[in-house]
Tab-separated table of C-alpha atoms and ligand atoms in Angstrom:
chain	number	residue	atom	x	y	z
A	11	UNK	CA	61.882	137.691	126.386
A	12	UNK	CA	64.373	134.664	126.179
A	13	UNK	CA	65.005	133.718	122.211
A	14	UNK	CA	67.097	131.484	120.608
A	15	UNK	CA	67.318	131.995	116.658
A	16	UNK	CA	67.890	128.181	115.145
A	17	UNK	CA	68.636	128.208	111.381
A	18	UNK	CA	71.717	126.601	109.435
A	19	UNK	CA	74.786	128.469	108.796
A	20	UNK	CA	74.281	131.581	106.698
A	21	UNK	CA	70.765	131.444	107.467
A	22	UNK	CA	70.853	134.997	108.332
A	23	UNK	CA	70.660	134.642	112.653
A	24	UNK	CA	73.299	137.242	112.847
A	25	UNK	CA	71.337	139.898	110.945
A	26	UNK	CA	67.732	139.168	112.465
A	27	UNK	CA	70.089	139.484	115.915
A	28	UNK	CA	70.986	142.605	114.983
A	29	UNK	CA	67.482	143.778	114.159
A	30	UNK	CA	65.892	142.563	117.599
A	31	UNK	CA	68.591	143.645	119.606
A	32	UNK	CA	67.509	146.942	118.740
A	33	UNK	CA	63.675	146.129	118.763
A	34	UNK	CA	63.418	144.743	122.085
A	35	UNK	CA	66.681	146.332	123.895
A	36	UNK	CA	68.060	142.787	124.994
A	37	UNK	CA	71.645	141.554	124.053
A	38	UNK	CA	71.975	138.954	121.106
A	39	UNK	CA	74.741	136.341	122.669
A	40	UNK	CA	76.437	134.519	119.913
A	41	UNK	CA	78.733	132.074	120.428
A	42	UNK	CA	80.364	132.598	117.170
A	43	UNK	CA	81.591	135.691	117.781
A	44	UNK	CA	82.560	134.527	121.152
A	45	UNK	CA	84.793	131.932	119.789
A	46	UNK	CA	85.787	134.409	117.018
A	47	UNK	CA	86.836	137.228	119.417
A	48	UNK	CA	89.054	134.357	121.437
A	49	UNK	CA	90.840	133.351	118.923
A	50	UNK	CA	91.768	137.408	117.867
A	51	UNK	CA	93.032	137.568	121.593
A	52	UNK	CA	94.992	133.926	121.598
A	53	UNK	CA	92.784	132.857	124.712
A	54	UNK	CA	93.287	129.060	126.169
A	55	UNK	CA	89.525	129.040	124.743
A	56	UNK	CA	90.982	130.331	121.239
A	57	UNK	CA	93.689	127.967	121.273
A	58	UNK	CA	91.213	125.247	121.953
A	59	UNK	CA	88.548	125.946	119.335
A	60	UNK	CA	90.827	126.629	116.256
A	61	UNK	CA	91.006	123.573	114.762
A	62	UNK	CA	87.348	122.547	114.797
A	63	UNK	CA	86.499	126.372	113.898
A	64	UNK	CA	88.712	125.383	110.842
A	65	UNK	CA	87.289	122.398	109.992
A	66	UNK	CA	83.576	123.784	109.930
A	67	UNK	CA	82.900	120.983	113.073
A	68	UNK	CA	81.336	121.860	116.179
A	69	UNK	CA	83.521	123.274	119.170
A	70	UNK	CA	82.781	120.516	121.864
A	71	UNK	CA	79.602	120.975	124.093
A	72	UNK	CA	80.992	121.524	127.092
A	73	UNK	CA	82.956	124.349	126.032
A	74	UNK	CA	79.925	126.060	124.722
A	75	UNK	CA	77.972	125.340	127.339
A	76	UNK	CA	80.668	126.941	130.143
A	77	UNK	CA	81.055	129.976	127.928
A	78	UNK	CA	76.621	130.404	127.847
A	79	UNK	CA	76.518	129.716	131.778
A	80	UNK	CA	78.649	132.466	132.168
A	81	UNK	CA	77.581	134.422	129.700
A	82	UNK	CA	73.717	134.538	130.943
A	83	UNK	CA	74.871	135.389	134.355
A	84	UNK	CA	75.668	138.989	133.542
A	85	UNK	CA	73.415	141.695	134.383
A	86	UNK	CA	72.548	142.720	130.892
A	87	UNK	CA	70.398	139.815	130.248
A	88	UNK	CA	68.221	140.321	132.770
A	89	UNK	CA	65.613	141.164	130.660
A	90	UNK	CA	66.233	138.443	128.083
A	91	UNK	CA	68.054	137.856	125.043
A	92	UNK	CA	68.638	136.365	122.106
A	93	UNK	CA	71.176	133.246	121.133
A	94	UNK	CA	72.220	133.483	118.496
A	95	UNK	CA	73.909	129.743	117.382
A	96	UNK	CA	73.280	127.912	120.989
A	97	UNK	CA	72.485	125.787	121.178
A	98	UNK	CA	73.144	123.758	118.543
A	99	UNK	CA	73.284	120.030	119.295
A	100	UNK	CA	70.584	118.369	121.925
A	101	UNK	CA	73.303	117.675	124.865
A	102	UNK	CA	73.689	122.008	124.675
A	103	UNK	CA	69.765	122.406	124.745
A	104	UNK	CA	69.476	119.976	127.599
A	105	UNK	CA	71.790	121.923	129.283
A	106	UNK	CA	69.801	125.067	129.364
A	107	UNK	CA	67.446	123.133	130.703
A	108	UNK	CA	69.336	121.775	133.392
A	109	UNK	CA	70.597	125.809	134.081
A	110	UNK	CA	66.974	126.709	134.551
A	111	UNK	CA	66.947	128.863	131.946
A	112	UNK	CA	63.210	129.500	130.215
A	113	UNK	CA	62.930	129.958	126.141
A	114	UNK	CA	59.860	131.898	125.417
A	115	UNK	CA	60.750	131.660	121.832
A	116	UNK	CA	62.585	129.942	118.959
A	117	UNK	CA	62.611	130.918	115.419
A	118	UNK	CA	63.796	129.205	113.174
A	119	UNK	CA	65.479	130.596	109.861
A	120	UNK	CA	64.673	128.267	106.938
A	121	UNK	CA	66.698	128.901	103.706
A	122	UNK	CA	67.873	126.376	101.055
A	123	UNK	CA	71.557	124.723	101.079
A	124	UNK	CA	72.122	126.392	97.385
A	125	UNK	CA	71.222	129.891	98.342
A	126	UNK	CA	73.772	129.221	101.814
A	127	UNK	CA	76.587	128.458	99.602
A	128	UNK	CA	76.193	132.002	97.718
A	129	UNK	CA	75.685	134.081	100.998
A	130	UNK	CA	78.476	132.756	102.650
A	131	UNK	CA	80.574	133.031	99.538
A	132	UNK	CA	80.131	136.579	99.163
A	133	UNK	CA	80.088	137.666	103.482
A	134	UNK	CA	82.759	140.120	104.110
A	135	UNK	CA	83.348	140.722	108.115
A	136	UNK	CA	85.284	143.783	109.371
A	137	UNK	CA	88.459	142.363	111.030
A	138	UNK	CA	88.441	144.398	113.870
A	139	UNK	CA	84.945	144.969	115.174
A	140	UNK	CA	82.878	141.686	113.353
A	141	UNK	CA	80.401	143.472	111.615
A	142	UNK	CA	78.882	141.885	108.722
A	143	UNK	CA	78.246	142.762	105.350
A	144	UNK	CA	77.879	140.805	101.463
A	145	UNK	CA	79.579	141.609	98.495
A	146	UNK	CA	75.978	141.845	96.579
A	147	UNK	CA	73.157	142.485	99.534
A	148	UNK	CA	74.880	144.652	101.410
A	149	UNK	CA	77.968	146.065	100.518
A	150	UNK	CA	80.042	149.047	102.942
A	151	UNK	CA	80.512	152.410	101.254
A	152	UNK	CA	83.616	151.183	99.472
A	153	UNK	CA	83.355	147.488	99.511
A	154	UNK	CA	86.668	147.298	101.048
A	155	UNK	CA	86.835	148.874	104.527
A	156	UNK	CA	84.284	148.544	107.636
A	157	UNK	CA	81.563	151.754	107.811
A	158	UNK	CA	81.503	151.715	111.589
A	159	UNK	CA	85.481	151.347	112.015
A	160	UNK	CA	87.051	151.509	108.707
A	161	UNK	CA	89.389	148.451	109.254
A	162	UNK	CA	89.763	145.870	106.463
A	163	UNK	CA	87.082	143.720	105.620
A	164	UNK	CA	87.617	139.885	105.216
A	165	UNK	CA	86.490	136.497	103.884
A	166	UNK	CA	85.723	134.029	107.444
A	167	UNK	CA	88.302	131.284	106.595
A	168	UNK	CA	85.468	128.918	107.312
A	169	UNK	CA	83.411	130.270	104.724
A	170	UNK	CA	85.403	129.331	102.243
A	171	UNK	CA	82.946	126.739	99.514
A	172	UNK	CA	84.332	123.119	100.624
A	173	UNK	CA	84.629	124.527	104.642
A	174	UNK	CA	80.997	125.235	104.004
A	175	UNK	CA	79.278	122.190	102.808
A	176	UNK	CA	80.901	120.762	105.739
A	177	UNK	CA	78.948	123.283	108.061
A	178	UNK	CA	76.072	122.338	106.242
A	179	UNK	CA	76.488	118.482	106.645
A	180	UNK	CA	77.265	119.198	110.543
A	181	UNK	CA	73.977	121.297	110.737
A	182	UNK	CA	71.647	118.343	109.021
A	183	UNK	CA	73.339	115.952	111.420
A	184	UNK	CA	73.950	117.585	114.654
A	185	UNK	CA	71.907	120.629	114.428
A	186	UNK	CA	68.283	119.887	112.552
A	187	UNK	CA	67.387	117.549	115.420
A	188	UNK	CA	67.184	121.000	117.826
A	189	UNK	CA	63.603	121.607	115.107
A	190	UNK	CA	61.639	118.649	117.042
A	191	UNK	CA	62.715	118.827	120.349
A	192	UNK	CA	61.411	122.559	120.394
A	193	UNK	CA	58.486	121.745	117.997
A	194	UNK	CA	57.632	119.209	121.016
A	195	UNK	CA	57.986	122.032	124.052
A	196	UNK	CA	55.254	124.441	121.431
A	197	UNK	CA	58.209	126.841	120.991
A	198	UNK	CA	58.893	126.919	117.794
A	199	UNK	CA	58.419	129.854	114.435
A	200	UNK	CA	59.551	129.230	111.140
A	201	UNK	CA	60.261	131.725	109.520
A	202	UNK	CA	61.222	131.844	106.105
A	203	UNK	CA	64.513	133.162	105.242
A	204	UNK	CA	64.918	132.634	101.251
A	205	UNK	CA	63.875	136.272	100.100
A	206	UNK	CA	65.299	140.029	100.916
A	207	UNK	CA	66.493	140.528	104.282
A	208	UNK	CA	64.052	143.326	104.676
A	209	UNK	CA	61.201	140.317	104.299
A	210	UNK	CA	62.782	138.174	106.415
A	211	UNK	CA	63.059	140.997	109.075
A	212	UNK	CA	58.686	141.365	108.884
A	213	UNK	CA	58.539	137.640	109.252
A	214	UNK	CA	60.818	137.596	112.163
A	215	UNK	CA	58.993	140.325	114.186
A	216	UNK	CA	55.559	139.087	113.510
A	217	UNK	CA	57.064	135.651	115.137
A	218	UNK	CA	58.274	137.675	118.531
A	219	UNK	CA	54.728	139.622	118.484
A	220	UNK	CA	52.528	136.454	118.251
B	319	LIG	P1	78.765	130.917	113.927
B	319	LIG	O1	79.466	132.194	113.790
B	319	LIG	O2	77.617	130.821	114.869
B	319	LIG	O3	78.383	130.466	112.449
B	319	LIG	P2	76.989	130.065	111.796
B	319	LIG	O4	75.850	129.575	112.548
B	319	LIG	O5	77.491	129.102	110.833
B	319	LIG	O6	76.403	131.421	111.449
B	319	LIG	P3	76.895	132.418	110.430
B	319	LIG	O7	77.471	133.610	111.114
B	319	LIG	O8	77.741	131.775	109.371
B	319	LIG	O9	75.517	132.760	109.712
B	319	LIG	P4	74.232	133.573	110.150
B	319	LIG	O10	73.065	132.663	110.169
B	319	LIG	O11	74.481	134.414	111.355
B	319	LIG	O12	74.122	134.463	108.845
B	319	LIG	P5	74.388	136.019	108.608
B	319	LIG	O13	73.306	136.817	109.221
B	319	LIG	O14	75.801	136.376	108.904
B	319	LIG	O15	79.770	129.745	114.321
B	319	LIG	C1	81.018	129.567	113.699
B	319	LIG	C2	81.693	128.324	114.258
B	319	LIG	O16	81.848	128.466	115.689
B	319	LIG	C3	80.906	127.017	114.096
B	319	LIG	O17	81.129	126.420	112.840
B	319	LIG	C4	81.479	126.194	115.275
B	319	LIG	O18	82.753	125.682	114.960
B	319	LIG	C5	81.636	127.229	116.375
B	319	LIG	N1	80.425	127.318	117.221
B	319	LIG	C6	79.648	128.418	117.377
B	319	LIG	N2	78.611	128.147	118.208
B	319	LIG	C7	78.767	126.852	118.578
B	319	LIG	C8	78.007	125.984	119.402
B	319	LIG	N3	76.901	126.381	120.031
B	319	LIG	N4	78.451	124.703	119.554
B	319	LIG	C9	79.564	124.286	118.956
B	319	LIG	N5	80.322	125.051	118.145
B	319	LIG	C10	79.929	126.328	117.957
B	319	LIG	O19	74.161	136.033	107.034
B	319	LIG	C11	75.094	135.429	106.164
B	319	LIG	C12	75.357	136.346	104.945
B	319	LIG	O20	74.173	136.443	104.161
B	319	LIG	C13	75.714	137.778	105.317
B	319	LIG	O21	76.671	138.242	104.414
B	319	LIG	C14	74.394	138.556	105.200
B	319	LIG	O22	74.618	139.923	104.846
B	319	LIG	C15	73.688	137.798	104.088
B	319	LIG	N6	72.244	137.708	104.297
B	319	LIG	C16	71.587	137.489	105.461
B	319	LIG	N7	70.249	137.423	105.246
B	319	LIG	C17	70.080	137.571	103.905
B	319	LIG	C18	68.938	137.594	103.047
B	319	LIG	N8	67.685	137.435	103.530
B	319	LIG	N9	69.134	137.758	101.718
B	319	LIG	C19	70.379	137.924	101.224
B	319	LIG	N10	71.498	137.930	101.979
B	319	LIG	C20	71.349	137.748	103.302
């Protein structure tokens, strides 16, 4: 099954990943992380995607779109998978169109600005190996160090409260518009994503099983 999981930032599309990654055995693909990783290892990619990282604005299309065509060429997504923020502006959905590539499935994860603000606020990400955790909703062992590695765990520099509403405004904008042009291919779920992860996690199966 090909998914793409739409929702603003902080929506929660990293931890429903996570979930159907290990429901349906496919790799979640998130450009995020991509870009994240890149700029650990001081890639030309990195380099390139810094200061828009930074500035909570969008990385420009076409070097999204290069890293998903290469991306969806290797043999683990045969099967499917899930993307997991891509696309997120029309010209990047077009162009998985134009790469031939078939969505069964997009779900979107609704939640309100207000409650984004407080999730984001409160994220802590292992500096080493990305995983994700919240100071209140799901804390490591000791709130300080990564359960699966023990490195440090961090505050994302870009989700930091003003860097934030500015990820929000780019999502209304560039992002939102992705809810009709699936709505109008019949591929779209919403799902709500206000409540416990655990409910959002029932809602999100359901929308894979329909
Ligand atoms: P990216 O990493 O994709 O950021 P994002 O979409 O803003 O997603 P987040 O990781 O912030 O949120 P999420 O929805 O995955 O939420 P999570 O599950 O972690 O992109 C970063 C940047 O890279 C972009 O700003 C852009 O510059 C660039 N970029 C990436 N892709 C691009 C593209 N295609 N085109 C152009 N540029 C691109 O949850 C958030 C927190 O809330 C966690 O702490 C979690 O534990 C907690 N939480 C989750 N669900 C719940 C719940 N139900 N209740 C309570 N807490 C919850």
């Amino acid at each position: 099954m090909n998914l793409i999981l739409l929702g603003a930032p902080g929506a929660g599309k990293g931890t429903q990943a996570e979930v159907i990654v290990n429901h349906l055995s496919i790799p979640a693909i998130s450009t995020g992380n991509i870009i994240r990783e890149s700029l650990r290892n001081e890639t030309e990619l990195g380099l390139k995607a810094k200061k828009y990282i930074d500035e909570g604005a969008l990385v420009p299309d076409e070097v999204v779109i290069a890293i998903i065509k290469e991306r969806l060429l290797e043999d683990d997504c045969k099967n499917g998978f899930i993307l997991d923020g891509f696309p997120r502006t029309v010209p990047q959905a077009e162009a998985l169109d134009a790469m031939g590539v078939v969505i069964d499935k997009v779900i979107d994860i609704e939640v309100e600005d207000e409650k984004i603000i407080s999730r984001l606020s409160g994220r802590r990400v292992c500096k080493d190996c990305s995983a994700s955790y919240h100071i209140d909703y799901k804390p490591s062992k000791d709130g300080k160090t990564c359960d699966l590695c023990g490195a440090e765990l961090i505050c994302r520099k870009d989700d930091h409260p003003d860097t934030v509403l500015e990820r929000l405004r780019v999502y209304h904008d560039q992002t939102e518009p992705l809810i009709k042009f699936y709505k109008d291919r019949g591929k779209l779920f919403v799902v709500h994503g206000q409540e416990k992860v655990e409910d959002t996690t029932k809602l999100t199966l359901a929308a894979i099983e329909e």
